[in-house]
Coordinates of C-alpha atoms in Angstrom, one line a residue:
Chain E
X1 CA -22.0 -11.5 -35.9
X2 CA -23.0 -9.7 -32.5
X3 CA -23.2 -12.3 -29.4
X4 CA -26.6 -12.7 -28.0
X5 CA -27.3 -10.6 -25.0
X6 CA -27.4 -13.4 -22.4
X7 CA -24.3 -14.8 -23.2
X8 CA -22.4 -11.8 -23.7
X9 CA -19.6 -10.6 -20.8
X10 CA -20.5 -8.9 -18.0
X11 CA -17.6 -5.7 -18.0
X12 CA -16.4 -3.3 -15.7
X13 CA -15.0 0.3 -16.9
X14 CA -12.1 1.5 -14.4
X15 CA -11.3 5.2 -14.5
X16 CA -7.5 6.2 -13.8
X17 CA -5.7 8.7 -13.7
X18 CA -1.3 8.6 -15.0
X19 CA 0.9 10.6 -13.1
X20 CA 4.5 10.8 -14.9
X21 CA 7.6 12.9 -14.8
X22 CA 7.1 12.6 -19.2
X23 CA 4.3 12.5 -21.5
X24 CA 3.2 9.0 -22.4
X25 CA 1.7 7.4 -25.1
X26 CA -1.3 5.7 -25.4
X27 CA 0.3 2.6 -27.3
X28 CA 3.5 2.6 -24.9
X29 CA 1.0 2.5 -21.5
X30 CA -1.4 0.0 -23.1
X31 CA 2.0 -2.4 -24.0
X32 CA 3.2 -1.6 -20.2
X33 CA -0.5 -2.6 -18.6
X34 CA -0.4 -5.9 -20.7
X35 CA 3.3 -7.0 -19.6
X36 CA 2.5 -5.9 -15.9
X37 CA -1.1 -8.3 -15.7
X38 CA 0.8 -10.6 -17.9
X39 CA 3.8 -11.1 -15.6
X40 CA 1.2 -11.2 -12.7
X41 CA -1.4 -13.9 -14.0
X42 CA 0.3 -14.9 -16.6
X43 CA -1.6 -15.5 -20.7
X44 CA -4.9 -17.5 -19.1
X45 CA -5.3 -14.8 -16.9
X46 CA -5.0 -12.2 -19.5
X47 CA -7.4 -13.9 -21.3
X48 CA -10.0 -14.1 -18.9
X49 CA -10.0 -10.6 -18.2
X50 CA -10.0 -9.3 -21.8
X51 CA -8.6 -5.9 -21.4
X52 CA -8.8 -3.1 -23.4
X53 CA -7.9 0.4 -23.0
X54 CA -11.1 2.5 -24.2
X55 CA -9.7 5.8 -24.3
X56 CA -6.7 7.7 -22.9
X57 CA -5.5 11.1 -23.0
X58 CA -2.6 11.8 -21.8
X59 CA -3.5 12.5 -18.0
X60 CA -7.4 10.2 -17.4
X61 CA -8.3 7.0 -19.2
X62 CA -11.1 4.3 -19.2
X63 CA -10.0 -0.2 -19.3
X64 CA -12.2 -2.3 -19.9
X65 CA -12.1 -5.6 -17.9
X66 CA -14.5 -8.6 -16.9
X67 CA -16.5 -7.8 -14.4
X68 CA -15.1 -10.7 -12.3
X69 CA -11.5 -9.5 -12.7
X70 CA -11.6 -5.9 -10.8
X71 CA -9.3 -6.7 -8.1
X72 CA -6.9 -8.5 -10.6
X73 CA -6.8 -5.6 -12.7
X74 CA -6.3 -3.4 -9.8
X75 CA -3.1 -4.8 -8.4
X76 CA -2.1 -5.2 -12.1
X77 CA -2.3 -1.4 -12.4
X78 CA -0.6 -0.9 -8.9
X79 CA 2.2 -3.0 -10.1
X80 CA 3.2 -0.6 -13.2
X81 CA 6.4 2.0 -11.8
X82 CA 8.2 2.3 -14.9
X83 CA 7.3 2.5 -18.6
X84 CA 10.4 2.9 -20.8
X85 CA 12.1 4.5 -17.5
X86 CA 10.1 7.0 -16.9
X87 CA 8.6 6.9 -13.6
X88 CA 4.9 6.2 -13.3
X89 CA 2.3 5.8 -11.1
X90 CA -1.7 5.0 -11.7
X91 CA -4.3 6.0 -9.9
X92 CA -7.6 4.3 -9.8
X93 CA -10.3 6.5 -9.8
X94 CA -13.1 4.2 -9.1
X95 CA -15.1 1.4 -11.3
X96 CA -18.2 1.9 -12.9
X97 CA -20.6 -0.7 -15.3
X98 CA -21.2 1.8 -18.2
X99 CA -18.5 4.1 -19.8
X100 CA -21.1 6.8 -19.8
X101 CA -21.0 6.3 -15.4
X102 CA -17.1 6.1 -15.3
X103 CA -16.6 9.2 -17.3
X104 CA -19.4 11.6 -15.7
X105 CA -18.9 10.1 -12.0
X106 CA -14.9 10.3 -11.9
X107 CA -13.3 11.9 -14.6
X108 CA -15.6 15.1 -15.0
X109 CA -15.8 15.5 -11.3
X110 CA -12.3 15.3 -11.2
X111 CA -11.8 18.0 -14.2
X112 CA -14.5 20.2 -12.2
X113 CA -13.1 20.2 -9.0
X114 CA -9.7 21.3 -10.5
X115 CA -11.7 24.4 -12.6
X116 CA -13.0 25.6 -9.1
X117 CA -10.6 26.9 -7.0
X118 CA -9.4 29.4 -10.4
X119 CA -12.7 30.8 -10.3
X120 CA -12.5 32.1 -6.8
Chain W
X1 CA -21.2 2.1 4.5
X2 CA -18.4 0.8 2.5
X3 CA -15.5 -0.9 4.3
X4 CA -12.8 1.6 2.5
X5 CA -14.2 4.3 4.9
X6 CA -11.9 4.1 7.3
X7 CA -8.6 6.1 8.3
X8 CA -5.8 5.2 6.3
X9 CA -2.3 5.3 7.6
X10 CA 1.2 4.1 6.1
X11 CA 3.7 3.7 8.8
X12 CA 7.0 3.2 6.6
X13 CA 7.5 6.2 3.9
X14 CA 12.0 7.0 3.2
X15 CA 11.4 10.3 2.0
X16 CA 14.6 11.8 -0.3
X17 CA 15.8 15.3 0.8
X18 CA 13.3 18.0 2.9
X19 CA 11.3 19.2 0.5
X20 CA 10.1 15.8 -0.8
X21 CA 8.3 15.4 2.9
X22 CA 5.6 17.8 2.1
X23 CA 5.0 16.8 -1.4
X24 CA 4.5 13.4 -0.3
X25 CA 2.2 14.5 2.4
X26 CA 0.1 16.1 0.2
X27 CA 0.1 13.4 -2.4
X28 CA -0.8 11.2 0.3
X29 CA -3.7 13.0 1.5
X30 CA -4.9 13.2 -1.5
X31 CA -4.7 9.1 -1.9
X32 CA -6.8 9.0 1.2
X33 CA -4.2 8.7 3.9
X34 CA -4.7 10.3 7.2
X35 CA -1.1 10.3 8.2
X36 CA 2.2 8.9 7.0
X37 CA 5.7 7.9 9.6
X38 CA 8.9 8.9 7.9
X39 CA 11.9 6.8 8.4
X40 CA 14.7 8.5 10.3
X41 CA 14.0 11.9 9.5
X42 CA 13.2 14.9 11.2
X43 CA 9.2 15.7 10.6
X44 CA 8.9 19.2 9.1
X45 CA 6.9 22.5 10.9
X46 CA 2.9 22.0 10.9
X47 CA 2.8 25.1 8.5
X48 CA 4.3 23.0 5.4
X49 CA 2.1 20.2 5.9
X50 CA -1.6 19.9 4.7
X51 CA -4.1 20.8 7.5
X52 CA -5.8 17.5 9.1
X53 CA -2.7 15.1 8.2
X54 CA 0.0 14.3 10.3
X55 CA 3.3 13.1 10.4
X56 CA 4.6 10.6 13.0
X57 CA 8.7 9.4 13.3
X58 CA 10.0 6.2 12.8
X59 CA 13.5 5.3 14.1
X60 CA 15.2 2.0 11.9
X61 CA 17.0 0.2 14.1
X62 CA 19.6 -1.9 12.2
X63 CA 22.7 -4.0 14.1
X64 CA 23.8 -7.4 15.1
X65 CA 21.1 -9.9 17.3
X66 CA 23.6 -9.2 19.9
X67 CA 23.2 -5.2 20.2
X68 CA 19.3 -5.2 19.3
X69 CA 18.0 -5.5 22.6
X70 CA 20.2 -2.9 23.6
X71 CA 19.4 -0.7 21.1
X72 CA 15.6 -1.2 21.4
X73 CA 15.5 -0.3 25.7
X74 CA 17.7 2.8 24.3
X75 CA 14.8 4.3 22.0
X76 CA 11.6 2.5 23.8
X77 CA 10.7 5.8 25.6
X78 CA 11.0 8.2 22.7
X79 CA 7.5 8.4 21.6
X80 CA 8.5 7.1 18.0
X81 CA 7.5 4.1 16.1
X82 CA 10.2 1.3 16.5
X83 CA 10.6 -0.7 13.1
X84 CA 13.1 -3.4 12.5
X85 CA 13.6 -5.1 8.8
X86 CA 13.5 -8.4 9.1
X87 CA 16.4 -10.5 8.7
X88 CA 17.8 -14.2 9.5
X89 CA 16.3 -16.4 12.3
X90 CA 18.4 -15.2 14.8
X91 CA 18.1 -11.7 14.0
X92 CA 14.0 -11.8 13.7
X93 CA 13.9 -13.7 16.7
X94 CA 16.0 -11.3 18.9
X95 CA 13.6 -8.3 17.7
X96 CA 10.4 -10.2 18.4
X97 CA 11.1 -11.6 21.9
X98 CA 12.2 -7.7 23.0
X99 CA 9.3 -5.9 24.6
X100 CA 8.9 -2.0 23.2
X101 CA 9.4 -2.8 19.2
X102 CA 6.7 -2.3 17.2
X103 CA 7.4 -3.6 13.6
X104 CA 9.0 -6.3 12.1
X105 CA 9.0 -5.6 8.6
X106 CA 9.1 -8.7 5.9
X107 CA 10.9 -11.7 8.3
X108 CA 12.3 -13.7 5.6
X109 CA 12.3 -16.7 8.0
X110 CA 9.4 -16.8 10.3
X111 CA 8.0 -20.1 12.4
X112 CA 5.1 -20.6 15.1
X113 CA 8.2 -19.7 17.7
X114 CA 8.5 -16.5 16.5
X115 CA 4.6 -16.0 15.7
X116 CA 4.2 -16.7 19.4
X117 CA 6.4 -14.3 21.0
X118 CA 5.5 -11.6 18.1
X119 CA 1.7 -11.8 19.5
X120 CA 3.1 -11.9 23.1
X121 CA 5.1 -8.9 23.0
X122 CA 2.5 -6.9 20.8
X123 CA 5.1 -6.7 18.0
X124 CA 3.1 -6.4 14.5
X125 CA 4.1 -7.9 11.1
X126 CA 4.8 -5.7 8.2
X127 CA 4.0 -7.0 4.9
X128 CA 6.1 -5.2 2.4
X129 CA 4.4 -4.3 -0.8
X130 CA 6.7 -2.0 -2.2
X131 CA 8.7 -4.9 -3.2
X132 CA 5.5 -6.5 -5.4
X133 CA 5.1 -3.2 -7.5
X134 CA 9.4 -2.8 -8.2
X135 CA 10.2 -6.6 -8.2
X136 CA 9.3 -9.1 -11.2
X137 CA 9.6 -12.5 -12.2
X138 CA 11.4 -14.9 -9.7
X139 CA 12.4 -11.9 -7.3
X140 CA 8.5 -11.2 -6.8
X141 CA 7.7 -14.7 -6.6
X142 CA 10.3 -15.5 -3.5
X143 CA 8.7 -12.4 -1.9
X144 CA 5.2 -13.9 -2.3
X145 CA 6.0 -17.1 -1.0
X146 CA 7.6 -15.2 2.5
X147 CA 4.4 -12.9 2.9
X148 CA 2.0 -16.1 2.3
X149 CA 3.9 -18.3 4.9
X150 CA 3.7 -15.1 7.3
X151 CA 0.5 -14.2 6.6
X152 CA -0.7 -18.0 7.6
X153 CA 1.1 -17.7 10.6
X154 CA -0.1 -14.4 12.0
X155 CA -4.0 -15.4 11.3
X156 CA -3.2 -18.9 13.3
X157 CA -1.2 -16.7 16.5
X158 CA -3.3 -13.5 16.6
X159 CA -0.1 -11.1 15.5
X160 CA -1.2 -7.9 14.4
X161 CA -0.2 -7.3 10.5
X162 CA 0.8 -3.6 8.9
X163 CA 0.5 -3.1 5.1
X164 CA 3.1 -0.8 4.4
X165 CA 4.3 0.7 0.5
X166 CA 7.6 1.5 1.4
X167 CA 7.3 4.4 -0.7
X168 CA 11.0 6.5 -1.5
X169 CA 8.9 8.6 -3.9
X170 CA 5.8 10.0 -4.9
X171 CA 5.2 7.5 -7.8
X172 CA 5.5 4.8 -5.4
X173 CA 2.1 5.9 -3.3
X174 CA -0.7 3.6 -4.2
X175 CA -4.0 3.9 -2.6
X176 CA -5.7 1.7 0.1
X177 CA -7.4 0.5 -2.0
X178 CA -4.9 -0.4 -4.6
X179 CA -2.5 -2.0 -1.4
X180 CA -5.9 -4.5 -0.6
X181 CA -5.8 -5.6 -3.8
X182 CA -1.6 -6.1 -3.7
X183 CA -2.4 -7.8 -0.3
X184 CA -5.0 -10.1 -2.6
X185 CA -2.3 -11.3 -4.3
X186 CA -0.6 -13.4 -1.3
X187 CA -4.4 -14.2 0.1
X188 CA -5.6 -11.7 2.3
X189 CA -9.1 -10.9 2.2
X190 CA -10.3 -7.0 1.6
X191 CA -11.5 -6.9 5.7
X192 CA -7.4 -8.1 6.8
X193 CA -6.0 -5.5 4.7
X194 CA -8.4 -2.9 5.8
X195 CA -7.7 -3.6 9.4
X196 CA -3.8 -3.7 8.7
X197 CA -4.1 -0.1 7.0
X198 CA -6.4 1.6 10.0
X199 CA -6.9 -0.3 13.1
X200 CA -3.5 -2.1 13.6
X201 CA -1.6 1.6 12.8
X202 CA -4.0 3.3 14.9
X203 CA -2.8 0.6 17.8
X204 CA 0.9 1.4 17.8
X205 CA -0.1 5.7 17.6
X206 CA -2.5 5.1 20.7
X207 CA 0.5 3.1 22.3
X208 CA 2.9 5.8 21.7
X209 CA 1.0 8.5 22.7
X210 CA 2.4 10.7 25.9
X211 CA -1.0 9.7 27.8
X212 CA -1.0 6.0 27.4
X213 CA 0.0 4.1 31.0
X214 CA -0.2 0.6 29.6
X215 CA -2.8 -2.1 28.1
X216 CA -6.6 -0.5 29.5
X217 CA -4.3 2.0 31.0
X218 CA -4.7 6.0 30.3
X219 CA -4.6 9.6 31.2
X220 CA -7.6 10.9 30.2

């Protein structure tokens, strides 16, 4: 059954950007996100937060966290260099309330700035 | 006007090999940095780096408490930014009662002593954050502990702070934003880390630019 609307979660949708020497996986980066907060704040804080990874492709990708939590998940991000020894680093594009705001504000502006200079 | 909009600068960067210099620069522009000082390396032509980002020097001075002062009169008049990592007492001490250094980087052991001649001398605090991101478990937590005692003692004696990544390559970048909420993590509030990004930075360039006299002092 769906939680009524004034007790559900208030959430925040982070848009990031992977850069790595190797393709990674969507399963590997999730497991690697979840050790990194978990070593951090440990399982309560994990829980709090609720993360989820929305959707990833390769390069961009949405999490979902509590709206409370941004900073948390931020340095939890920032702490990732490594997953399975390859070298990583995440960029946080910015933070949105809807996934329909994170995707057109960050990642498609992104995508569109990188089309331009081609063009000329 | 949001508080991130700023300059950014990250006064400790140990680039690997030439070519990495300008890769990082651009990298680092593109993070939102509006200059970078490399660590005892020669800075590259203007034509290789990005247009409206520059690159400053650092000189690490490493040697025994004995030699430090020495070592620090030798380079004071260079023009480059003076950084020193931290050490023992005796070591950390030495650096901060010598006028002309600029950066203590992570002081392992650090007391109101110190604190006091750190603010008197204008010498700033680095906070190291590099070691957060490649450290875990008790390693991280020792390092914590060190930047939280510092941290309480540079708010209660006025020492300037630097946030610095200690980045040796490009995957070790992280944005300002990203190092405020690192900084978070041992208790400094969004405004501290700002002003240890920008304003504290933007300090030690004015002071070792060719025109500056001294404090108030300058050729205009």
């Amino acid at each position: 059954m769906k939680t009524i609307p004034t007790l559900r979660d208030k959430k925040r949708y982070i848009a990031f950007e992977i850069a790595s020497g190797e393709a990674i996986n969507r399963q590997q980066l999730f497991n690697e996100i979840l050790t990194s907060f978990g070593s951090l704040f440990g399982d309560v804080g994990c829980s709090e937060t609720a993360l989820q990874l929305l959707s990833f492709d390769g390069k961009y990708g949405i999490i979902r966290c509590a709206r409370e939590k941004t900073w948390e998940t931020r340095a939890a991000l920032a702490c990732i260099n490594s997953i399975r020894g390859v070298r990583v680093s995440i960029l946080v594009m910015g933070i949105s309330g809807t996934i329909k705001g994170a995707t057109e504000k960050f990642i498609q502006k992104t995508l569109i700035k990188e089309l331009e200079p081609k063009k000329e | 006007m949001s508080l991130f909009d700023s300059k950014f600068y990250d006064l400790i960067i140990h680039p690997e090999g030439s070519g990495s210099i300008a890769r990082m620069a651009f990298e680092a522009q593109r993070y939102g940095y509006s200059g970078i000082a490399v660590i005892n390396t020669q800075v590259p032509d203007k034509e290789t780096i990005p247009p409206g980002f520059s690159i400053y020097r650092d000189i690490e001075i490493s040697c025994k408490p004995g030699r430090l002062r020495e070592e620090i009169k030798k380079h004071k008049n260079s023009g480059d930014i003076l950084v020193v990592r931290g050490g023992d007492e005796e070591f950390n001490r030495a650096s901060v009662e010598t006028e002309g250094l600029d950066i203590l980087l992570q002081p392992a052991q650090f007391n109101n002593v110190l604190a006091k001649a750190a603010s008197d001398n204008s010498v700033a605090i680095g906070f190291n954050l590099g070691l957060l991101i490649r450290l875990r478990g008790d390693g991280r937590v020792q390092e914590l502990i060190k930047m939280r005692k510092n941290l309480k003692h540079a708010r209660k004696y006025d020492v300037s702070m630097i946030l610095t990544g200690n980045a040796h390559s490009v995957y070790d970048l992280r944005t300002p934003r990203e190092m405020a909420a690192l900084s978070g993590l041992f208790g400094m509030t969004p405004k501290e880390a700002v002003d240890a990004m920008s304003a504290a930075p933007l300090g030690i360039l004015k002071r070792k630019s060719p025109d500056y006299i001294q404090d108030g002092v300058e050729i205009i």
